[in-house]
Every structure is written in C-alpha cells, then in structure tokens.
Short mmCIF file of C-alpha atoms in Angstrom, two decimals:
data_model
loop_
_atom_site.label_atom_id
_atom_site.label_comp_id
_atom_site.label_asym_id
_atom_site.label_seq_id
_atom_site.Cartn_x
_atom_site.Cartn_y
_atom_site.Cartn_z
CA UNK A 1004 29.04 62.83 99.74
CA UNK A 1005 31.77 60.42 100.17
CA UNK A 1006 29.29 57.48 99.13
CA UNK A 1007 28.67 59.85 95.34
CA UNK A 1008 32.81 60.25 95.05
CA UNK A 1009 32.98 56.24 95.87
CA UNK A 1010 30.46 55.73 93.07
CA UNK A 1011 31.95 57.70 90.09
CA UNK A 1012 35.52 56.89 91.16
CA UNK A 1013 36.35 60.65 91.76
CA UNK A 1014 39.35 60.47 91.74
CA UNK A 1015 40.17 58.49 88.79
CA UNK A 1016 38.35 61.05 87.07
CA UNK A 1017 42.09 63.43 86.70
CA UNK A 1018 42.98 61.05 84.30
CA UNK A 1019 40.41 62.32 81.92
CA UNK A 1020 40.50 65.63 80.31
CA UNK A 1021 43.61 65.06 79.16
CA UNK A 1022 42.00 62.29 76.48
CA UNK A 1023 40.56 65.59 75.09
CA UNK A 1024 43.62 67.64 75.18
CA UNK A 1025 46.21 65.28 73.11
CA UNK A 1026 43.65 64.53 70.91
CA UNK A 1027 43.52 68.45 70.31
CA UNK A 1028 47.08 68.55 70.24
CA UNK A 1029 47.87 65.82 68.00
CA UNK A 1030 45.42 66.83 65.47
CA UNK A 1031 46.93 70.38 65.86
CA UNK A 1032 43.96 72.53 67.10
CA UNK A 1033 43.26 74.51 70.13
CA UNK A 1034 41.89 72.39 73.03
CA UNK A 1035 38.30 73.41 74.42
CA UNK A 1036 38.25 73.10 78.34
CA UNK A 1037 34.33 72.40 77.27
CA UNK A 1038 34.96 69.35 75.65
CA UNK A 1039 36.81 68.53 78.86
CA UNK A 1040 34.31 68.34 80.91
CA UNK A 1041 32.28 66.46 78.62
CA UNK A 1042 34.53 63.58 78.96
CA UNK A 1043 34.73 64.20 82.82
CA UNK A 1044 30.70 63.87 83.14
CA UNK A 1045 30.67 60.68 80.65
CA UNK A 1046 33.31 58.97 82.47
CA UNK A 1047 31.15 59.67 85.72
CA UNK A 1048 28.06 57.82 84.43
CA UNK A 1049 30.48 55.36 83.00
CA UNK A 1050 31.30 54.51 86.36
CA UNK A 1051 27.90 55.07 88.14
CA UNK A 1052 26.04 52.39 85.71
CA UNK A 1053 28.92 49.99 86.37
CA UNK A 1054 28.18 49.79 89.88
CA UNK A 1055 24.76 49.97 89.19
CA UNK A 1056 25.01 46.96 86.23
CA UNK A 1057 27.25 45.01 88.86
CA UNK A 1058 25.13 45.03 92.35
CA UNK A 1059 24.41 41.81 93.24
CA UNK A 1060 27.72 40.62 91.98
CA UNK A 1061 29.07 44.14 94.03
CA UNK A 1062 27.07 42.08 96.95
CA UNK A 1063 29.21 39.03 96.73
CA UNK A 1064 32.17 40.39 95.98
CA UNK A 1065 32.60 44.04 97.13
CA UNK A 1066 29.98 44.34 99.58
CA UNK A 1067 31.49 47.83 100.54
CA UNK A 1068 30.51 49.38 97.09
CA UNK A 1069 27.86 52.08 97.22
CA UNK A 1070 25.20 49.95 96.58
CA UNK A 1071 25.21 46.79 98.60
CA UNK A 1072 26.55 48.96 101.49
CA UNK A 1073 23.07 50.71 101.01
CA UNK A 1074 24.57 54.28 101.07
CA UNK A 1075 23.07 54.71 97.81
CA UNK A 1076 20.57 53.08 96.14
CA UNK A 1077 20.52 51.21 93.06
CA UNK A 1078 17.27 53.74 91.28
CA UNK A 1079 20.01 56.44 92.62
CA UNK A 1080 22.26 54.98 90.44
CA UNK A 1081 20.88 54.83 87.50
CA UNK A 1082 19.49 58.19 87.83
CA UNK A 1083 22.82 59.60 88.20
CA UNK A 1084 23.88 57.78 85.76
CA UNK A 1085 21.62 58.56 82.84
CA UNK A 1086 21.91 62.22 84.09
CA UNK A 1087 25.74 62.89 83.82
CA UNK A 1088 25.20 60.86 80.33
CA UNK A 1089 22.97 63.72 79.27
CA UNK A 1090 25.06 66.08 80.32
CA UNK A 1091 28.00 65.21 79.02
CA UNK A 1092 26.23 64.55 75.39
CA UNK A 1093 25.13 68.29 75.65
CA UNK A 1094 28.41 70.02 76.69
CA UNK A 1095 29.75 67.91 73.66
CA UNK A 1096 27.12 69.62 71.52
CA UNK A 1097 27.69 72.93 72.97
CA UNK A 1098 31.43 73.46 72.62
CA UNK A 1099 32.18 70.98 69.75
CA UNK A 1100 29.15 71.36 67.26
CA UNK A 1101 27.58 68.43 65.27
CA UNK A 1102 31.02 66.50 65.05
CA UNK A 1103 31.42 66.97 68.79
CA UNK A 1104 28.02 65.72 69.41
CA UNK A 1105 28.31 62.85 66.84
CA UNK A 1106 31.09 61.53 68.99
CA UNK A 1107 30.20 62.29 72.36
CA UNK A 1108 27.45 60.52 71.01
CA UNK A 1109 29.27 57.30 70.13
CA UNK A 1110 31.22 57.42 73.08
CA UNK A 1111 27.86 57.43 75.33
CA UNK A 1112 26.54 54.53 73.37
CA UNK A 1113 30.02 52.62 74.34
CA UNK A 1114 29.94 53.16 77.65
CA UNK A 1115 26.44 52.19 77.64
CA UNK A 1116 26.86 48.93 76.06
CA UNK A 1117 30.13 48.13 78.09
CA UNK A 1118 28.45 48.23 81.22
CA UNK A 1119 25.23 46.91 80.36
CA UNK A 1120 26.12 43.31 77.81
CA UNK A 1121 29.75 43.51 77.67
CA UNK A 1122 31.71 43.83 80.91
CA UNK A 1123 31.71 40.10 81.31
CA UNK A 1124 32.62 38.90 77.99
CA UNK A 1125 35.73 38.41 76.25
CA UNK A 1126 34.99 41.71 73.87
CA UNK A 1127 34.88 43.15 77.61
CA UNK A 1128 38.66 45.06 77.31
CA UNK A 1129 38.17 45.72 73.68
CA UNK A 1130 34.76 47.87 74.40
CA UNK A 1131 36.42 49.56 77.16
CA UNK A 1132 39.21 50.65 74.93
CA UNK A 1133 36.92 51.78 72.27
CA UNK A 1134 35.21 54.37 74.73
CA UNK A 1135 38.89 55.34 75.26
CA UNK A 1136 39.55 55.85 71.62
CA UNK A 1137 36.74 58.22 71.27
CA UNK A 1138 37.44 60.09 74.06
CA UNK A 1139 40.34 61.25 72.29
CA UNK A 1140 38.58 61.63 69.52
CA UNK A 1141 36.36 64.11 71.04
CA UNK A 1142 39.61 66.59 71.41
CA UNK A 1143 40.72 66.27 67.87
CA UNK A 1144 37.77 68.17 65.78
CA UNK A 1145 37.72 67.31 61.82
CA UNK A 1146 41.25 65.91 61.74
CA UNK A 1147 40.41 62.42 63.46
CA UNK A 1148 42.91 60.62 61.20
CA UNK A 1149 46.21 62.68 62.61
CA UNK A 1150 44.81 62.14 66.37
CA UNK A 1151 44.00 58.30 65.54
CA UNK A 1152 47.77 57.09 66.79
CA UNK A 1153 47.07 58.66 69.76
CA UNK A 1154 43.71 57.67 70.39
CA UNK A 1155 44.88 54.10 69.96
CA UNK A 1156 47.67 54.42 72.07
CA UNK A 1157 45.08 55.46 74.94
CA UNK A 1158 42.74 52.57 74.01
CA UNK A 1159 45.60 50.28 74.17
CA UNK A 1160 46.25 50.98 77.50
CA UNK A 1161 42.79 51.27 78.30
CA UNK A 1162 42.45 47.53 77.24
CA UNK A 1163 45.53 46.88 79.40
CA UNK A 1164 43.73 47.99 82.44
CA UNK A 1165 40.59 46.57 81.66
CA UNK A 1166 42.02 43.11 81.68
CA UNK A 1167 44.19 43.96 84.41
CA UNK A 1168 40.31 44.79 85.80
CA UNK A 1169 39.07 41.36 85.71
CA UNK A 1170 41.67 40.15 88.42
CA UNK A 1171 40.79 42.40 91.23
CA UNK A 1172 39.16 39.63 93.09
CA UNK A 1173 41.24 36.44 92.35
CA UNK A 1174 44.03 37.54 91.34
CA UNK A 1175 46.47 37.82 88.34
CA UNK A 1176 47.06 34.90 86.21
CA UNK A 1177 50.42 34.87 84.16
CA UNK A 1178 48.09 35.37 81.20
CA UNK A 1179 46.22 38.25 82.33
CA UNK A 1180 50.17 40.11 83.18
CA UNK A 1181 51.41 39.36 80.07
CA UNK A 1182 48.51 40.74 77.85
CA UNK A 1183 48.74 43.87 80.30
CA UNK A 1184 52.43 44.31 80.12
CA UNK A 1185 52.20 43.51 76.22
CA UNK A 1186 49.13 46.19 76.10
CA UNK A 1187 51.69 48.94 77.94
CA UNK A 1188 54.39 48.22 75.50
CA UNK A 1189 52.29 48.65 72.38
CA UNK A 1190 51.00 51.87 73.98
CA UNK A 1191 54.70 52.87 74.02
CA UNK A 1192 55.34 52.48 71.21
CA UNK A 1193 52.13 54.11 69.56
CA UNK A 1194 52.76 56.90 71.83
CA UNK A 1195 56.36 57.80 70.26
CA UNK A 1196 55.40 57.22 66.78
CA UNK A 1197 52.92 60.29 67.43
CA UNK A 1198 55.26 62.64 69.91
CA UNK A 1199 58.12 61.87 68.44
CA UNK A 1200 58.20 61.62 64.97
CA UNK A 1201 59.08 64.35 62.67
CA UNK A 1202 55.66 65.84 61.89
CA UNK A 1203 55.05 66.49 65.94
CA UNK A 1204 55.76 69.75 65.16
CA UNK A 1205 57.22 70.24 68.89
CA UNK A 1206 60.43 71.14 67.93
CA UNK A 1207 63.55 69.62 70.26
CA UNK A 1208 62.13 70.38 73.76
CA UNK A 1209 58.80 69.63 72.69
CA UNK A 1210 60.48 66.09 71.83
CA UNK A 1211 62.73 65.74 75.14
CA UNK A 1212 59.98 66.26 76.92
CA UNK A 1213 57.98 63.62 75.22
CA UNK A 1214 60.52 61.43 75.22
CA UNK A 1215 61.11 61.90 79.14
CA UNK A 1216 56.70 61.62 80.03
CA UNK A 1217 56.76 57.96 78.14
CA UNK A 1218 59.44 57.25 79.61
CA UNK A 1219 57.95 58.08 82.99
CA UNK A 1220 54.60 56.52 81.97
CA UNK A 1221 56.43 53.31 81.59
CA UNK A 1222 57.56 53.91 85.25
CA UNK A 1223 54.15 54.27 86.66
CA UNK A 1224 51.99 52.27 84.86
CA UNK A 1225 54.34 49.08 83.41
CA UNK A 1226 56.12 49.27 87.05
CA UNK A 1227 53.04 47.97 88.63
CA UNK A 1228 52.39 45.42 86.23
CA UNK A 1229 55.99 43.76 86.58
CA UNK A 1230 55.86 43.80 89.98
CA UNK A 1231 52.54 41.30 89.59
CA UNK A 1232 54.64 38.62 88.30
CA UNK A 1233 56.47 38.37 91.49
CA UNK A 1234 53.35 38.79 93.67
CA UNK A 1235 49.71 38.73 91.81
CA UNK A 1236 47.65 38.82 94.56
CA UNK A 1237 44.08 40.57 94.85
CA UNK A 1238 45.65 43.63 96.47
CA UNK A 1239 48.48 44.26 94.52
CA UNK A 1240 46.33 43.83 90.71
CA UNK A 1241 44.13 46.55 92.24
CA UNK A 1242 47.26 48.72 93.37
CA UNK A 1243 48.42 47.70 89.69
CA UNK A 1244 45.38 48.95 88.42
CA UNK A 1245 45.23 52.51 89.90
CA UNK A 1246 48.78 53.31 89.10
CA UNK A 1247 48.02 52.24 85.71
CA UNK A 1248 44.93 54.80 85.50
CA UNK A 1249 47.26 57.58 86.81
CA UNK A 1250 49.76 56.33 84.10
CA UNK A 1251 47.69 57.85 81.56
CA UNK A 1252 48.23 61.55 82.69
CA UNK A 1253 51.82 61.72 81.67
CA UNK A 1254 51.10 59.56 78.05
CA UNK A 1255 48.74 62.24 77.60
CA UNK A 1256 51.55 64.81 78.76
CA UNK A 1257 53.75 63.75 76.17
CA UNK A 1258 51.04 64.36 73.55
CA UNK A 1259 51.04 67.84 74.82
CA UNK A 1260 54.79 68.38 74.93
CA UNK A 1261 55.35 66.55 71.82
CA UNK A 1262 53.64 69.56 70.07
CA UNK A 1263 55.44 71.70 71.81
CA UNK A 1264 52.55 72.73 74.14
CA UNK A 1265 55.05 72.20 77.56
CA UNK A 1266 52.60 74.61 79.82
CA UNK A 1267 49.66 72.16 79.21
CA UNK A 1268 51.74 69.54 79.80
CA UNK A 1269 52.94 71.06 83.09
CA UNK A 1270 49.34 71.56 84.16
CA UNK A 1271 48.41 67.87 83.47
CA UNK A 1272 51.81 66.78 85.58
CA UNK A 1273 50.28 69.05 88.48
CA UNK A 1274 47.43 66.80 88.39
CA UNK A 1275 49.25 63.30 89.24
CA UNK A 1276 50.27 63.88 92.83
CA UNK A 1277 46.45 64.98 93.60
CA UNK A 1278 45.51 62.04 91.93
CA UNK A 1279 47.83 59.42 93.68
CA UNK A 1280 46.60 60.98 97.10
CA UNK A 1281 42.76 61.35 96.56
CA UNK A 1282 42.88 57.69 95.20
CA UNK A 1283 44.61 56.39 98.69
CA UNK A 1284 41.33 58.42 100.16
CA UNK A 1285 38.43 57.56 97.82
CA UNK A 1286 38.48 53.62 96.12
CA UNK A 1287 38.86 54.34 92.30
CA UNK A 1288 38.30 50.41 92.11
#
C-alpha cells in the first residue's frame, strides 16, 4: 500500500479539492464535493503516468520511485493511471453535467500530454499550469470568466513549482529561484485582485481573512523559495517544493473567505497540518 500512496503522491493530493472550491466560490455558486473528487482522482493519474512516463530516467535518478524499486510495475502504472483518468472524467460528468465533463475533459487531455511530450521541454511549467487552471475551472460552472483570476493565480503558482520541479536533482540555479519567486509574487497579486476587491462579495471579515491566508501563503510557499538563494541544494529545492504544494491550501482559503465562506475556509486550514505530516511520511516528490 505504501508503494500505491508513493506513486500518486498521496499526500500532495490535500492540496486539491480546494482548486474546485474557489473556483465555486469566486464564480459565486455552491461548491459540489463531487467535482472534488474528480480533481482528486485526475491529479492521481496525473501523478501515476509521471512515474510511469519517467522510469528509466526514475532508474538513474530516483531509483527509490515505485517503479525502478520494482514495488510496482510499470503495466501497473499505466493501468492505474488510465483508470483514475476514467474515473475522474465520469464523476466530472456526473455531478457537473456536459460543462463539467467538457472540462474535466480538457483537463485529462493536459495532464495527458504533460506527462507524455511535455515534461521535458521548455512549455514543460506552462502545461503544468494549464492543468491547474482548469482545475479551477472545474469548480466554477457557467461563470468561467469571474473564476478566471483565480484560476490563473493557481496556474501561476503551479508554473512556479513546476520549474522549481526541474531542480530536484541538481539543484537550483539563480534563474530557476527567481522565475519561482517572481511566479509566487504574481500569484499574490492575482490572488488579491480576486479576494479582495470590491465585487468579492465577502464583506469585511470575509476580506481580513483573505487578506491574512495570502499573507500566510506568502509565508509558506515564497519562504521556501528565499531560503534557496542562500542554500539551493538538491534537498532543500525539494523541501522548497512541498511547502510550495501545501502553499496552495491557504491561496485557495482566501478564495473561500474572500466570499465570505470562512467555515470552508476553516475546513481547508484543517487540512495543512495533515498535509505537512503525511508528506514527511510518504515522498510527494
């Protein structure tokens, strides 16, 4: 069992349904716990194909992996992989209709292509954000254009991490930091426009509370990254890297609050101190 957590990055997996739920909050509708899990089984194959794309490189590099360790094998894989992607295509379907299934539906073909022609090329990050985007996307319903702000704000940090992503092994170049701290900034920044501006309909607390979860995703995720220009070693870019993928459960908390939805909010926070200790147990690298 630990091999199959290993292989979807478990863990990393609380950072999730909360793509669907400020999506549905900044587009002002109900969120669908449905739609969650859609997202949850999609990123799951995401992650399964990647190691199943990567296993000879895995071999070389991270011979502990799933695959090259031979706990699981590479048909395995795939199987898994294709399954959770029809899964997570139908639970779209199910609890989001056509549009739901339309863009569950772009978001499998993303993932699909990301893993399979362009991990390793320079449209690498930008792919990776896009599957980000539409996981938002997925939350909203009809009103795609209110949620977009958000949704880029997630797929800017998305592309952030993904570039943070390509320095596990060697290290971080000055380069690499600097796109990822710029990526964090702009995700800021995108994130306020949509929690705090007039139209977030959150009232005052709804906006204090916003204004305190950026400011606490700066903390988590752009923490990391600064700390890489002192020391950009292997191990510290991949300790970067997971604090930067819990990072994205309170930006997605002040999505939440900034509608003045500070329960769900609450219940995404709740999820951040599981996450930090399952991803000490269970590589989410």
């Amino acid at each position: 069992m630990r091999a199959w957590l290993e292989l979807v990055r478990a863990p990393a997996a609380l950072s999730v349904p909360g793509d669907t739920l400020a999506g549905a909050a900044a587009a002002g509708r109900a969120a669908r716990p449905g739609l969650a899990a859609a997202s949850v089984l999609l990123y799951w194959a995401g992650m399964a194909l990647n190691d199943w794309s990567d296993r000879d490189l895995d071999a070389v590099e991270r011979p502990e992996r799933p695959i090259p360790s031979g706990r699981i094998s590479p048909a395995g894989a795939l199987g898994v992989a294709a399954a959770l992607t029809g899964a997570g295509v139908a639970a779209a379907g199910i609890f989001g209709g056509r549009r739901g299934l339309a863009i569950a539906g772009l978001l499998a073909g993303s993932v699909w292509a990301y893993d399979l022609k362009l991990k390793h090329t320079p449209a690498g990050p930008a792919a990776m954000a896009a599957c980000r985007v539409f996981d938002v996307l997925l939350g909203a319903g009809p009103d795609t254009r209110a949620a977009a702000p958000m949704a880029l704000a997630v797929g800017a940090h998305t592309y952030g991490i993904t570039l943070l992503g390509t320095a596990e092994v060697d290290g971080a170049d000055p380069s690499t930091i600097v796109g990822a701290m710029a990526a964090t900034g702009v995700t800021a920044a995108l994130a306020a426009v949509t929690c705090l501006g007039g139209k977030s309909g959150g009232g005052a607390a709804g906006r204090l509370g916003a204004a305190g979860l950026i400011a606490g995703y700066l903390a988590t995720a752009g923490r990391a990254q600064v700390a890489l220009c002192t020391d950009p070693d292997p191990q510290h870019v991949r300790q970067a890297v997971r604090m930067s993928i819990l990072g994205l459960i309170p930006l997605q908390a002040a999505a939440v609050a900034g509608r003045g939805r500070l329960a769900q909010a609450a219940a995404l926070l709740a999820g951040l101190p599981a996450g930090r200790w399952l991803s000490a147990k269970v590589s989410t690298s």
